[in-house]
Amino acid sequence: MAAPKTRSAAKRPTRTSTASARASTAPARASTASARASTAPAAPTVPAWHVAPDRTKAWKRLTALARKGRSMDLRKAFAKDRTRGTAFSTEALGIHLDYSKNLIDRATMDALFALVAECGVEKHRKAMFAGEAINLTENRAVLHVALRAPKGAVIKVDGRNIVPDVHEVLGRMERFADAVRSGRWRGHTGKRIRTVVNIGIGGSDLGPVMAYEALKDFSERAIECRYVSNIDGEDFYEKTRDLDPAETLFVVSSKTFTTIETMTNAQTARAWALKRLKSPAAVAKHFVAVSTNAAEVAKFGIDTANMFGFWDWVGGRYSMDSAIGLSTMVAIGPANFRELLAGFHDMDEHFRTAPARRNLPFLLALIGLWNRDFLGCETVAVLPYCQYLHRLSAYLQQLEMESNGKRVQLDGTPCRWQTSPVIWGEPGTNGQHAFYQMIHQGTSPVPCDLIAFAHPLHAVGSKEGGEHHDILLANILAQGEALAFGKTPAEVRAEGTPAWLVPHRTFPGNRPTNTMLIERLSPRMLGRIIALYEHKVFVQGSIWRVNSFDQWGVELGKVLAKRIIPELSGTAPSKAAHDSSTNALIARYRAWRGR
């Protein structure tokens, strides 16, 4: 597959080579590291329309409105406006969003929509879809939307339509997935593949494992997928201890094929497989790669015909619908994977074309920004009332916190406002018996996204038609109601509660929630949900004037770890190059390990 054309190094430097689908079809773009060493890139120019939020009139209005918001009584608001529940809700693509239980009114929403206009968010959105290099610190386009564009679409990078390249990789993925699922792909000893183990970390793990769990009901149960990400050897041991190497296929997911956690696990997997399969030729039948580094892939022993590439305009946390989703495609099949992509594209088009006041990503983003910057809420709980989505909160942690967990603006100056909240959560009624106590009666308000589906995938229960789902839905609706309206001291006293116990049984209410009632979970709907949150992140990052598409914050610890590794193993003496705490911990570790 031909790689996209590049601009000159001075105009558009890149940090990594661009993927070619196959080493034999087109060479990957050369690294520009040496060019950058001799010619430092110029500081990027932030577009004039990319206005800092606190320089806008809307921000000042919102600051004035925040006092009213903090003291808002949702009981009174709903009593005063009988249409509030419908006025502050909207529906699109089978997703009904009710945001009426937030501490907002019409004036608040008007000011938030004005903020969108004054901060140039719609111009920023247009620039992203047009393939402009909006990732300013790395001078790259941001085009995860191209990964799910239909065949006839035209999306250009450096004047080249990249959509055919995307579909060429998809076609190769489909042929490979069909071969594994049908049994045509056989292991070194001739046995069928029964287990696919994805080895990756971060975006190369969180998306695929979340999608696999979410869509397990659509998967081929004769093939199990497992996911190894942690450098902790216990992870690899537990994921492989009961497997037969002759029936196991590893997908090594690393763009550069140098990520230390992934490649350490991959080398361990190679040794584990060859211990039983004996011949180095077995590697080509039990390992494939999602990477751009053909030389290292071949050196590992993987046939580069089984290397599936992606591009530098795809960030790791936005890559689950690229070749990173290979294990997902093997699990659910090419047709369902295409449906997943179609769902992403549905939401892309909704985000691109729907008016802001009825635009799901805009609404989620603006409500979240209001809670974070003006009401002082530091966390958001994502609470899916669906066991299949039990990894959704973990996935969204990376999506939101790695994207918008930034402290400086695009021009390098400090942000004068708060950015990403902490994202956390667990599924359904499990969370109710764990941390909802704090959400209801704690000292720190926690906005919640409550997510449920109208139709279960399985009607389970002792009654005909099953009663589990009605109980589940009753719980999510009750939680939204309880968080919003609470329970007053007068109501508690009216129940005959002793006076001393009244404060303990009082619920303050006025805890903000969004409720998303969704028609049914399917591959297409999962794509819509994930794209909804992707574009929410885009809108918030655009207003906060941060680069949502780099992740320099993950680098420092990795660099220091590489320095410490030989000091722990004893192959290099510690030269007291660290602080007294780190030096003492290294010494204690070596003493306990007898080194």
Coordinates of C-alpha atoms in Angstrom, one line a residue, residues 1 26 121 171 178 194 197 213 216 280 303 311 438 478 485 545 550 559:
M1 CA 0.0 0.0 0.0
A26 CA 5.4 0.3 -0.8
V121 CA -14.8 25.2 17.5
G171 CA -9.6 -5.8 2.8
D178 CA -11.9 -15.0 7.4
R194 CA -8.5 -21.6 19.1
V197 CA -3.8 -13.2 22.1
E213 CA -16.0 -7.6 25.7
K216 CA -18.9 -10.8 22.9
P280 CA 11.8 -20.9 14.3
D303 CA 6.1 -12.6 7.5
W311 CA -0.7 5.9 9.8
M438 CA -20.0 8.9 48.1
A478 CA -34.0 5.6 40.3
F485 CA -33.8 15.4 44.0
R545 CA -7.3 25.4 23.6
D550 CA -0.3 14.4 21.6
V559 CA 12.9 7.4 29.7

